[in-house]
Amino acid sequence: MSNKDLKCGLYVDHTGDLSSAIQNATNGGYNFIATNLVNPRSNVFTPHSDLLLSSADWSTLVVGMITSFDLESKVLENSVKMESEITYAVHLGLPALLFQCPTSVSAVSQLSRIINSKLTFSGGFQNLPQFWIQIPIHSPLESCAVWRNDCQDIPSEDTWFRWHRLRSHMAVDKRLSIALELNGDLPDEALLNRWTGEPIKAVILSTSIFQTNRKDYPVLTKAHQMFIRNLMNKMSNDIHFIIKGHNRHTDMRHYIQYLEHIRNTQLPNDPVAKFAKGYEDFLQIPLQPLMDNLESCTYEVFEKDPIKYEEYGKAINEALKDLDTKDEIIIMVVGAGRGPLVQASINASEIVKKRVHIFAVEKNPNAVVTLQTLREQRWGGDKGTEFAKIDVIACDMRDWEAPEKADIVISELLGSFGDNELSPECLDGVWSYVKETAISIPSSYTSYLAPIQSQRLYCEASQLREKDKPSYSVFETGYVVYMRNFYGIDAPQPLFTFTHNDLSLKPSQRNNSRFKSLDFVAKVDTVCHGFAGYFEATLYKGIKLSTVPTTHTTGMFSWFPIYFPLHSPLFIKAEDTLKVDFWRLTNRRQIWYEWLISQPVPTSVHNPNGRTYSIGLL
Amino acid sequence: MSNKDLKCGLYVDHTGDLSSAIQNATNGGYNFIATNLVNPRSNVFTPHSDLLLSSADWSTLVVGMITSFDLESKVLENSVKMESEITYAVHLGLPALLFQCPTSVSAVSQLSRIINSKLTFSGGFQNLPQFWIQIPIHSPLESCAVWRNDCQDIPSEDTWFRWHRLRSHMAVDKRLSIALELNGDLPDEALLNRWTGEPIKAVILSTSIFQTNRKDYPVLTKAHQMFIRNLMNKMSNDIHFIIKGHNRHTDMRHYIQYLEHIRNTQLPNDPVAKFAKGYEDFLQIPLQPLMDNLESCTYEVFEKDPIKYEEYGKAINEALKDLDTKDEIIIMVVGAGRGPLVQASINASEIVKKRVHIFAVEKNPNAVVTLQTLREQRWGGDKGTEFAKIDVIACDMRDWEAPEKADIVISELLGSFGDNELSPECLDGVWSYVKETAISIPSSYTSYLAPIQSQRLYCEASQLREKDKPSYSVFETGYVVYMRNFYGIDAPQPLFTFTHNDLSLKPSQRNNSRFKSLDFVAKVDTVCHGFAGYFEATLYKGIKLSTVPTTHTTGMFSWFPIYFPLHSPLFIKAEDTLKVDFWRLTNRRQIWYEWLISQPVPTSVHNPNGRTYSIGLL
């Protein structure tokens, strides 16, 4: 979805000659115009005739600006007028409508009701346009006050609240988004970043905020550049730019060229971003590898990770070196899949020149076919390789009766949230066939949790609703997702740790239930839409894998984060402590998570008894 | 449901001899005991054997007290222990379980998760007991501090928050309620009243808070008496009393007798309460008299109102007197039903001795049969009575082409919320057959709105959920209900007024859409579960009907209030302004209400486009 063509529009005052206005704009390289459908100075409703343009042109070239009626006086009368304009825009088939967001509480409430009635109307409207709410990033009144002596008592306004108030009144809907108007002044960084958790579909730039460089071209300040680049990145480049005001430079075309320049000088895509292209903010149900068998293509994707198996290789090297034995070293790869860890073990045996006997244990009969083929064709069959002898065991690791006891147990059972694919339970199952001193690779892992603001992810979850399931269901499932359009309310903190330093303990001596309460602090007024989950694993000694943003293993793409929603978005004030309680619970059939927020306000328990989301043990 | 026998239980410490304890209690007149199932001083789980009592006795005589485990340390271990006790109590078939509500945020969260997992467990538990959460009405620590010198820095605690926090974590469920423990100290009246909006199923009274009167009997302070009487009334007498502590008076029986005395000295039931018996807090879908025809029994019930037709009679008298004409006065009773207003008009004509011609217009063909029968048998047929000639017109008042123009138009089209049964639209329909000076009875009416706290009503609404409808549906409908278990957050305020002082205006000159924003102020920290709606109507000049609590027409029972829920309960801080926006919207097919809260926090628009609740015009 990234790397789309830059979409640029021109803000045009109401004009009698719409066709020429469009012609001028497209001649200047613009993709569309944003203009009033109705002359704002006329008292009568005389919109552009639908015969002016073809349907195809109406639906691509014109964003309709809806008149900003006074919704505080003559409420009912003006509401009817606004509804007529909207209905007319729907009749024309416009792709998007632009609404000035009012400042007053009461006018916002009126506008919300009107737009919401369109969003929730089930009776008609096959092709409802997008609703873009125009919000200035900085209060124009405040900006203005800086330059004047006669208005010093302008109260400071956080314009985000106009949007927050408006969307809180409305249904969660993808068609509702923001047209963010940048002024010359930008707010503090924390406030800027918060916008990256909102659905921004358009950015409105006045020509007056452009400066002129030495070659007479329009440029923006470093701060504006960085913010726009950040927005492009967070919105996966699915964003429209609208240039407003008269030409202050040589050619209107230069504004587009400058924005293209900004886009093209984004940071080069890292391997993860390249791998994830098209999956930005797309929710996936986590794998259930114990209950379901993975498919060949899934194995293939994960085997391509350039970093993960390198790190496993290093860990196996170190472990082999540390095992001070003259005998053959027994390695068990539990959950061997299509063999990448077997291969890594063979490689390691050659590097450290130690004899190993590798048991590749795999429950998926389809993957076992691959393992057996590899054994014959690549791993020397019964004879083995120079240092390694390989046996393929078609068996669930928890049921296997092994002929020998292992020195090293290697597994790759981690999910996006660490223990969520039941690595702890699976490794508990090897107790009967490991030496007391056996090394587990990985030796431990810890899940991480961070509160996030993301209208987009919450909206995506809400759209997964199935008719015959309760509406809360979609909000108490964990989703694997390459998150882009989100704002991190606070840094991730460690949650549950599992350590496998004594593999030979009997399952009855272990308890894989966990509970932890975490305190986060919001930097700015924000809305929590749930939590992002990550993990960090220690393979062996200092060798680690991490998906935690601050320590992310560079270039590794095997895991996207996990998203745990909340039943309802939760407003949090700056400096408020957000206390979340998280449980990992188990019974004989399944494990599941439950979570709730207890501060600043108590929310419901999510996913009680694992009623919606659980990971099956059988 | 009221006037049930008083249900009294005895709080008994864990005993080895359960049968004797029960015997002693029942001999003393008590209905049940509340006791620990497990010896709290034992480390091993050794509960009473289920063989001690028959199933019938377990299910009626024993309320199980669950051990107050420390849920802040050893969380997972103690949770498992508590779950075992609960499961065992379910096994015994106990009617109710009593839980001490912890004070700390984190322990409340743990207890919530445990109880919620039982409430939401779909797999078993045919007969889940009630869960009674024991909350002291006043912090015991604070009460204690008054008498000691060594603990002066006890922070003031509003114990309601323990409950509020707990229930906020849990599913809305009728089986979850409060066992309110009264101490010697009672909080302020505002705080006391707030409890009447909570589901209180039990009141725990220590024998130590009883005083001794001159005859050596136990009595309570006036304040305690009043509060208990208030609770009995608000809970429709469906409440259990539990006496705790050793006997400080002659006979344990005297405590019961005293509580019976309090109950029997409640205010004598007013006619409304008598009429409403069995309908307390029972939600009914409002009538749709335009779309549906009322049934005979419905007419019969409303005709029995002792006050309503008296007031109508007075109004008709006054109107007849005021009409200074020698001609026959034309009265049209529009929506005549089974004729009570026709009869009232005939009576009035005799009192003021003026000749009238009454047209009884009725669209319901079944009621028309009654009207025609009455005309023949009681109203003199074609000849009429001494002063009145009656014609029955089988027609919708909005379609009738009348032979003459009316002097007086009499109707009874009001619903619980005034205009919600479309009185305005119906009376708009008479414009073509009224004189310009025609009098309408009623001449005007105004709806009233008040925010309420009522876990009970919200819970009742949530239980009406139908599987194939969205979960929000039950929370955006108006319900007619005789409200008992609620707390009024602020006094009702007038909302929409309709005035019929010029009946001859054409419908095109009218607009029955309305909008109003109301500001309420909370006296104490509270939770808003929606709004109570009432109305006040002026029949003619000073003659009024009102269902607004402060001005309620004494003895009139024709209307219960209406309840408009919110999608989610909303916490409101003391002194916070609660701003609600309310719309009455119309199109050609229906009218509907939409509502939202914009302060202190913005909520979603309820009932957009009347998607859930609308009143049909056709």
mmCIF file with all atom_site columns, C-alpha atoms in Angstrom, chain A residues 403-523:
data_model
loop_
_atom_site.group_PDB
_atom_site.id
_atom_site.type_symbol
_atom_site.label_atom_id
_atom_site.label_alt_id
_atom_site.label_comp_id
_atom_site.label_asym_id
_atom_site.label_entity_id
_atom_site.label_seq_id
_atom_site.pdbx_PDB_ins_code
_atom_site.Cartn_x
_atom_site.Cartn_y
_atom_site.Cartn_z
_atom_site.occupancy
_atom_site.B_iso_or_equiv
_atom_site.pdbx_formal_charge
_atom_site.auth_seq_id
_atom_site.auth_comp_id
_atom_site.auth_asym_id
_atom_site.auth_atom_id
_atom_site.pdbx_PDB_model_num
ATOM 1   C CA . PRO A 1 403 ? 15.875  -43.422 23.296 1.00 0.00 ? 403 PRO A CA 1
ATOM 2   C CA . GLU A 1 404 ? 18.409  -41.040 24.823 1.00 0.00 ? 404 GLU A CA 1
ATOM 3   C CA . LYS A 1 405 ? 18.486  -37.897 26.926 1.00 0.00 ? 405 LYS A CA 1
ATOM 4   C CA . ALA A 1 406 ? 19.229  -34.547 25.332 1.00 0.00 ? 406 ALA A CA 1
ATOM 5   C CA . ASP A 1 407 ? 22.147  -32.195 25.991 1.00 0.00 ? 407 ASP A CA 1
ATOM 6   C CA . ILE A 1 408 ? 20.592  -29.374 23.990 1.00 0.00 ? 408 ILE A CA 1
ATOM 7   C CA . VAL A 1 409 ? 16.943  -28.720 23.209 1.00 0.00 ? 409 VAL A CA 1
ATOM 8   C CA . ILE A 1 410 ? 16.394  -26.244 20.400 1.00 0.00 ? 410 ILE A CA 1
ATOM 9   C CA . SER A 1 411 ? 12.997  -24.800 19.590 1.00 0.00 ? 411 SER A CA 1
ATOM 10  C CA . GLU A 1 412 ? 11.366  -21.934 17.768 1.00 0.00 ? 412 GLU A CA 1
ATOM 11  C CA . LEU A 1 413 ? 7.954   -21.907 19.362 1.00 0.00 ? 413 LEU A CA 1
ATOM 12  C CA . LEU A 1 414 ? 7.665   -18.228 20.108 1.00 0.00 ? 414 LEU A CA 1
ATOM 13  C CA . GLY A 1 415 ? 4.753   -16.104 18.945 1.00 0.00 ? 415 GLY A CA 1
ATOM 14  C CA . SER A 1 416 ? 4.414   -12.362 18.548 1.00 0.00 ? 416 SER A CA 1
ATOM 15  C CA . PHE A 1 417 ? 3.766   -12.100 22.284 1.00 0.00 ? 417 PHE A CA 1
ATOM 16  C CA . GLY A 1 418 ? 6.497   -14.581 23.266 1.00 0.00 ? 418 GLY A CA 1
ATOM 17  C CA . ASP A 1 419 ? 4.652   -17.318 25.128 1.00 0.00 ? 419 ASP A CA 1
ATOM 18  C CA . ASN A 1 420 ? 1.383   -16.990 23.133 1.00 0.00 ? 420 ASN A CA 1
ATOM 19  C CA . GLU A 1 421 ? 2.059   -19.974 20.878 1.00 0.00 ? 421 GLU A CA 1
ATOM 20  C CA . LEU A 1 422 ? 2.540   -22.133 23.998 1.00 0.00 ? 422 LEU A CA 1
ATOM 21  C CA . SER A 1 423 ? 6.314   -22.452 24.002 1.00 0.00 ? 423 SER A CA 1
ATOM 22  C CA . PRO A 1 424 ? 6.254   -22.886 27.822 1.00 0.00 ? 424 PRO A CA 1
ATOM 23  C CA . GLU A 1 425 ? 3.758   -25.757 27.695 1.00 0.00 ? 425 GLU A CA 1
ATOM 24  C CA . CYS A 1 426 ? 5.561   -27.459 24.813 1.00 0.00 ? 426 CYS A CA 1
ATOM 25  C CA . LEU A 1 427 ? 8.949   -27.259 26.494 1.00 0.00 ? 427 LEU A CA 1
ATOM 26  C CA . ASP A 1 428 ? 7.414   -28.576 29.728 1.00 0.00 ? 428 ASP A CA 1
ATOM 27  C CA . GLY A 1 429 ? 6.706   -31.689 27.667 1.00 0.00 ? 429 GLY A CA 1
ATOM 28  C CA . VAL A 1 430 ? 10.358  -32.602 27.127 1.00 0.00 ? 430 VAL A CA 1
ATOM 29  C CA . TRP A 1 431 ? 11.191  -33.182 30.826 1.00 0.00 ? 431 TRP A CA 1
ATOM 30  C CA . SER A 1 432 ? 11.422  -36.967 30.555 1.00 0.00 ? 432 SER A CA 1
ATOM 31  C CA . TYR A 1 433 ? 14.089  -37.014 27.845 1.00 0.00 ? 433 TYR A CA 1
ATOM 32  C CA . VAL A 1 434 ? 16.543  -34.326 28.832 1.00 0.00 ? 434 VAL A CA 1
ATOM 33  C CA . LYS A 1 435 ? 19.612  -34.418 31.029 1.00 0.00 ? 435 LYS A CA 1
ATOM 34  C CA . GLU A 1 436 ? 19.426  -32.384 34.219 1.00 0.00 ? 436 GLU A CA 1
ATOM 35  C CA . THR A 1 437 ? 22.064  -30.061 32.782 1.00 0.00 ? 437 THR A CA 1
ATOM 36  C CA . ALA A 1 438 ? 20.412  -29.756 29.383 1.00 0.00 ? 438 ALA A CA 1
ATOM 37  C CA . ILE A 1 439 ? 20.579  -26.385 27.649 1.00 0.00 ? 439 ILE A CA 1
ATOM 38  C CA . SER A 1 440 ? 17.432  -24.875 26.153 1.00 0.00 ? 440 SER A CA 1
ATOM 39  C CA . ILE A 1 441 ? 17.744  -22.578 23.179 1.00 0.00 ? 441 ILE A CA 1
ATOM 40  C CA . PRO A 1 442 ? 15.984  -20.204 23.758 1.00 0.00 ? 442 PRO A CA 1
ATOM 41  C CA . SER A 1 443 ? 16.826  -20.114 27.439 1.00 0.00 ? 443 SER A CA 1
ATOM 42  C CA . SER A 1 444 ? 14.213  -17.503 28.355 1.00 0.00 ? 444 SER A CA 1
ATOM 43  C CA . TYR A 1 445 ? 11.787  -15.006 26.915 1.00 0.00 ? 445 TYR A CA 1
ATOM 44  C CA . THR A 1 446 ? 9.782   -12.052 28.120 1.00 0.00 ? 446 THR A CA 1
ATOM 45  C CA . SER A 1 447 ? 6.686   -10.465 26.661 1.00 0.00 ? 447 SER A CA 1
ATOM 46  C CA . TYR A 1 448 ? 6.396   -6.649  26.559 1.00 0.00 ? 448 TYR A CA 1
ATOM 47  C CA . LEU A 1 449 ? 3.353   -4.451  26.647 1.00 0.00 ? 449 LEU A CA 1
ATOM 48  C CA . ALA A 1 450 ? 2.735   -0.800  25.718 1.00 0.00 ? 450 ALA A CA 1
ATOM 49  C CA . PRO A 1 451 ? -0.490  1.229   25.636 1.00 0.00 ? 451 PRO A CA 1
ATOM 50  C CA . ILE A 1 452 ? -1.272  2.717   22.239 1.00 0.00 ? 452 ILE A CA 1
ATOM 51  C CA . GLN A 1 453 ? -3.603  5.208   20.652 1.00 0.00 ? 453 GLN A CA 1
ATOM 52  C CA . SER A 1 454 ? -4.820  4.005   17.255 1.00 0.00 ? 454 SER A CA 1
ATOM 53  C CA . GLN A 1 455 ? -8.260  4.821   15.927 1.00 0.00 ? 455 GLN A CA 1
ATOM 54  C CA . ARG A 1 456 ? -7.232  2.875   12.838 1.00 0.00 ? 456 ARG A CA 1
ATOM 55  C CA . LEU A 1 457 ? -6.496  -0.442  14.571 1.00 0.00 ? 457 LEU A CA 1
ATOM 56  C CA . TYR A 1 458 ? -9.573  -0.128  16.769 1.00 0.00 ? 458 TYR A CA 1
ATOM 57  C CA . CYS A 1 459 ? -11.659 0.545   13.672 1.00 0.00 ? 459 CYS A CA 1
ATOM 58  C CA . GLU A 1 460 ? -10.119 -2.415  11.834 1.00 0.00 ? 460 GLU A CA 1
ATOM 59  C CA . ALA A 1 461 ? -10.996 -4.680  14.768 1.00 0.00 ? 461 ALA A CA 1
ATOM 60  C CA . SER A 1 462 ? -14.558 -3.381  14.939 1.00 0.00 ? 462 SER A CA 1
ATOM 61  C CA . GLN A 1 463 ? -15.037 -4.201  11.263 1.00 0.00 ? 463 GLN A CA 1
ATOM 62  C CA . LEU A 1 464 ? -14.236 -7.873  11.857 1.00 0.00 ? 464 LEU A CA 1
ATOM 63  C CA . ARG A 1 465 ? -17.502 -8.221  13.742 1.00 0.00 ? 465 ARG A CA 1
ATOM 64  C CA . GLU A 1 466 ? -19.462 -11.333 12.803 1.00 0.00 ? 466 GLU A CA 1
ATOM 65  C CA . LYS A 1 467 ? -23.223 -11.114 12.980 1.00 0.00 ? 467 LYS A CA 1
ATOM 66  C CA . ASP A 1 468 ? -23.802 -14.128 15.189 1.00 0.00 ? 468 ASP A CA 1
ATOM 67  C CA . LYS A 1 469 ? -21.120 -13.230 17.723 1.00 0.00 ? 469 LYS A CA 1
ATOM 68  C CA . PRO A 1 470 ? -21.382 -10.730 20.578 1.00 0.00 ? 470 PRO A CA 1
ATOM 69  C CA . SER A 1 471 ? -20.046 -7.304  19.674 1.00 0.00 ? 471 SER A CA 1
ATOM 70  C CA . TYR A 1 472 ? -17.349 -7.458  22.372 1.00 0.00 ? 472 TYR A CA 1
ATOM 71  C CA . SER A 1 473 ? -15.707 -10.448 20.676 1.00 0.00 ? 473 SER A CA 1
ATOM 72  C CA . VAL A 1 474 ? -13.638 -8.455  18.220 1.00 0.00 ? 474 VAL A CA 1
ATOM 73  C CA . PHE A 1 475 ? -12.288 -6.359  21.088 1.00 0.00 ? 475 PHE A CA 1
ATOM 74  C CA . GLU A 1 476 ? -10.975 -9.205  23.231 1.00 0.00 ? 476 GLU A CA 1
ATOM 75  C CA . THR A 1 477 ? -8.815  -11.023 20.716 1.00 0.00 ? 477 THR A CA 1
ATOM 76  C CA . GLY A 1 478 ? -5.107  -10.536 20.132 1.00 0.00 ? 478 GLY A CA 1
ATOM 77  C CA . TYR A 1 479 ? -4.268  -9.602  16.534 1.00 0.00 ? 479 TYR A CA 1
ATOM 78  C CA . VAL A 1 480 ? -0.923  -9.955  14.799 1.00 0.00 ? 480 VAL A CA 1
ATOM 79  C CA . VAL A 1 481 ? -0.398  -6.736  12.868 1.00 0.00 ? 481 VAL A CA 1
ATOM 80  C CA . TYR A 1 482 ? 2.316   -4.625  11.296 1.00 0.00 ? 482 TYR A CA 1
ATOM 81  C CA . MET A 1 483 ? 1.327   -1.447  13.128 1.00 0.00 ? 483 MET A CA 1
ATOM 82  C CA . ARG A 1 484 ? 1.812   1.878   11.410 1.00 0.00 ? 484 ARG A CA 1
ATOM 83  C CA . ASN A 1 485 ? -1.011  4.279   12.164 1.00 0.00 ? 485 ASN A CA 1
ATOM 84  C CA . PHE A 1 486 ? -0.561  4.361   15.939 1.00 0.00 ? 486 PHE A CA 1
ATOM 85  C CA . TYR A 1 487 ? 0.884   6.520   18.691 1.00 0.00 ? 487 TYR A CA 1
ATOM 86  C CA . GLY A 1 488 ? 2.760   4.918   21.576 1.00 0.00 ? 488 GLY A CA 1
ATOM 87  C CA . ILE A 1 489 ? 1.372   6.387   24.794 1.00 0.00 ? 489 ILE A CA 1
ATOM 88  C CA . ASP A 1 490 ? 4.327   5.156   26.840 1.00 0.00 ? 490 ASP A CA 1
ATOM 89  C CA . ALA A 1 491 ? 7.365   2.906   26.342 1.00 0.00 ? 491 ALA A CA 1
ATOM 90  C CA . PRO A 1 492 ? 6.904   -0.889  26.426 1.00 0.00 ? 492 PRO A CA 1
ATOM 91  C CA . GLN A 1 493 ? 7.477   -2.643  29.761 1.00 0.00 ? 493 GLN A CA 1
ATOM 92  C CA . PRO A 1 494 ? 8.335   -6.286  30.452 1.00 0.00 ? 494 PRO A CA 1
ATOM 93  C CA . LEU A 1 495 ? 5.339   -8.442  31.349 1.00 0.00 ? 495 LEU A CA 1
ATOM 94  C CA . PHE A 1 496 ? 5.701   -12.234 31.658 1.00 0.00 ? 496 PHE A CA 1
ATOM 95  C CA . THR A 1 497 ? 9.018   -14.079 31.733 1.00 0.00 ? 497 THR A CA 1
ATOM 96  C CA . PHE A 1 498 ? 9.524   -17.790 31.182 1.00 0.00 ? 498 PHE A CA 1
ATOM 97  C CA . THR A 1 499 ? 12.907  -19.314 31.924 1.00 0.00 ? 499 THR A CA 1
ATOM 98  C CA . HIS A 1 500 ? 13.973  -22.778 30.817 1.00 0.00 ? 500 HIS A CA 1
ATOM 99  C CA . ASN A 1 501 ? 17.066  -23.352 32.923 1.00 0.00 ? 501 ASN A CA 1
ATOM 100 C CA . ASP A 1 502 ? 15.871  -26.675 34.290 1.00 0.00 ? 502 ASP A CA 1
ATOM 101 C CA . LEU A 1 503 ? 14.155  -28.564 31.513 1.00 0.00 ? 503 LEU A CA 1
ATOM 102 C CA . SER A 1 504 ? 13.988  -31.774 33.565 1.00 0.00 ? 504 SER A CA 1
ATOM 103 C CA . LEU A 1 505 ? 11.458  -30.428 36.085 1.00 0.00 ? 505 LEU A CA 1
ATOM 104 C CA . LYS A 1 506 ? 8.207   -32.338 35.920 1.00 0.00 ? 506 LYS A CA 1
ATOM 105 C CA . PRO A 1 507 ? 5.180   -30.401 34.588 1.00 0.00 ? 507 PRO A CA 1
ATOM 106 C CA . SER A 1 508 ? 3.533   -30.754 38.014 1.00 0.00 ? 508 SER A CA 1
ATOM 107 C CA . GLN A 1 509 ? 6.392   -28.708 39.461 1.00 0.00 ? 509 GLN A CA 1
ATOM 108 C CA . ARG A 1 510 ? 5.730   -25.816 37.115 1.00 0.00 ? 510 ARG A CA 1
ATOM 109 C CA . ASN A 1 511 ? 3.066   -23.198 36.910 1.00 0.00 ? 511 ASN A CA 1
ATOM 110 C CA . ASN A 1 512 ? 2.632   -21.334 33.686 1.00 0.00 ? 512 ASN A CA 1
ATOM 111 C CA . SER A 1 513 ? -0.070  -19.001 34.993 1.00 0.00 ? 513 SER A CA 1
ATOM 112 C CA . ARG A 1 514 ? 1.098   -15.447 35.353 1.00 0.00 ? 514 ARG A CA 1
ATOM 113 C CA . PHE A 1 515 ? -0.183  -12.162 36.647 1.00 0.00 ? 515 PHE A CA 1
ATOM 114 C CA . LYS A 1 516 ? 1.328   -8.714  36.455 1.00 0.00 ? 516 LYS A CA 1
ATOM 115 C CA . SER A 1 517 ? 0.163   -5.172  36.897 1.00 0.00 ? 517 SER A CA 1
ATOM 116 C CA . LEU A 1 518 ? 1.940   -2.464  34.902 1.00 0.00 ? 518 LEU A CA 1
ATOM 117 C CA . ASP A 1 519 ? 1.864   1.301   35.414 1.00 0.00 ? 519 ASP A CA 1
ATOM 118 C CA . PHE A 1 520 ? 2.215   3.551   32.390 1.00 0.00 ? 520 PHE A CA 1
ATOM 119 C CA . VAL A 1 521 ? 2.124   7.332   32.304 1.00 0.00 ? 521 VAL A CA 1
ATOM 120 C CA . ALA A 1 522 ? 0.599   9.389   29.500 1.00 0.00 ? 522 ALA A CA 1
ATOM 121 C CA . LYS A 1 523 ? 2.675   12.325  28.301 1.00 0.00 ? 523 LYS A CA 1
#
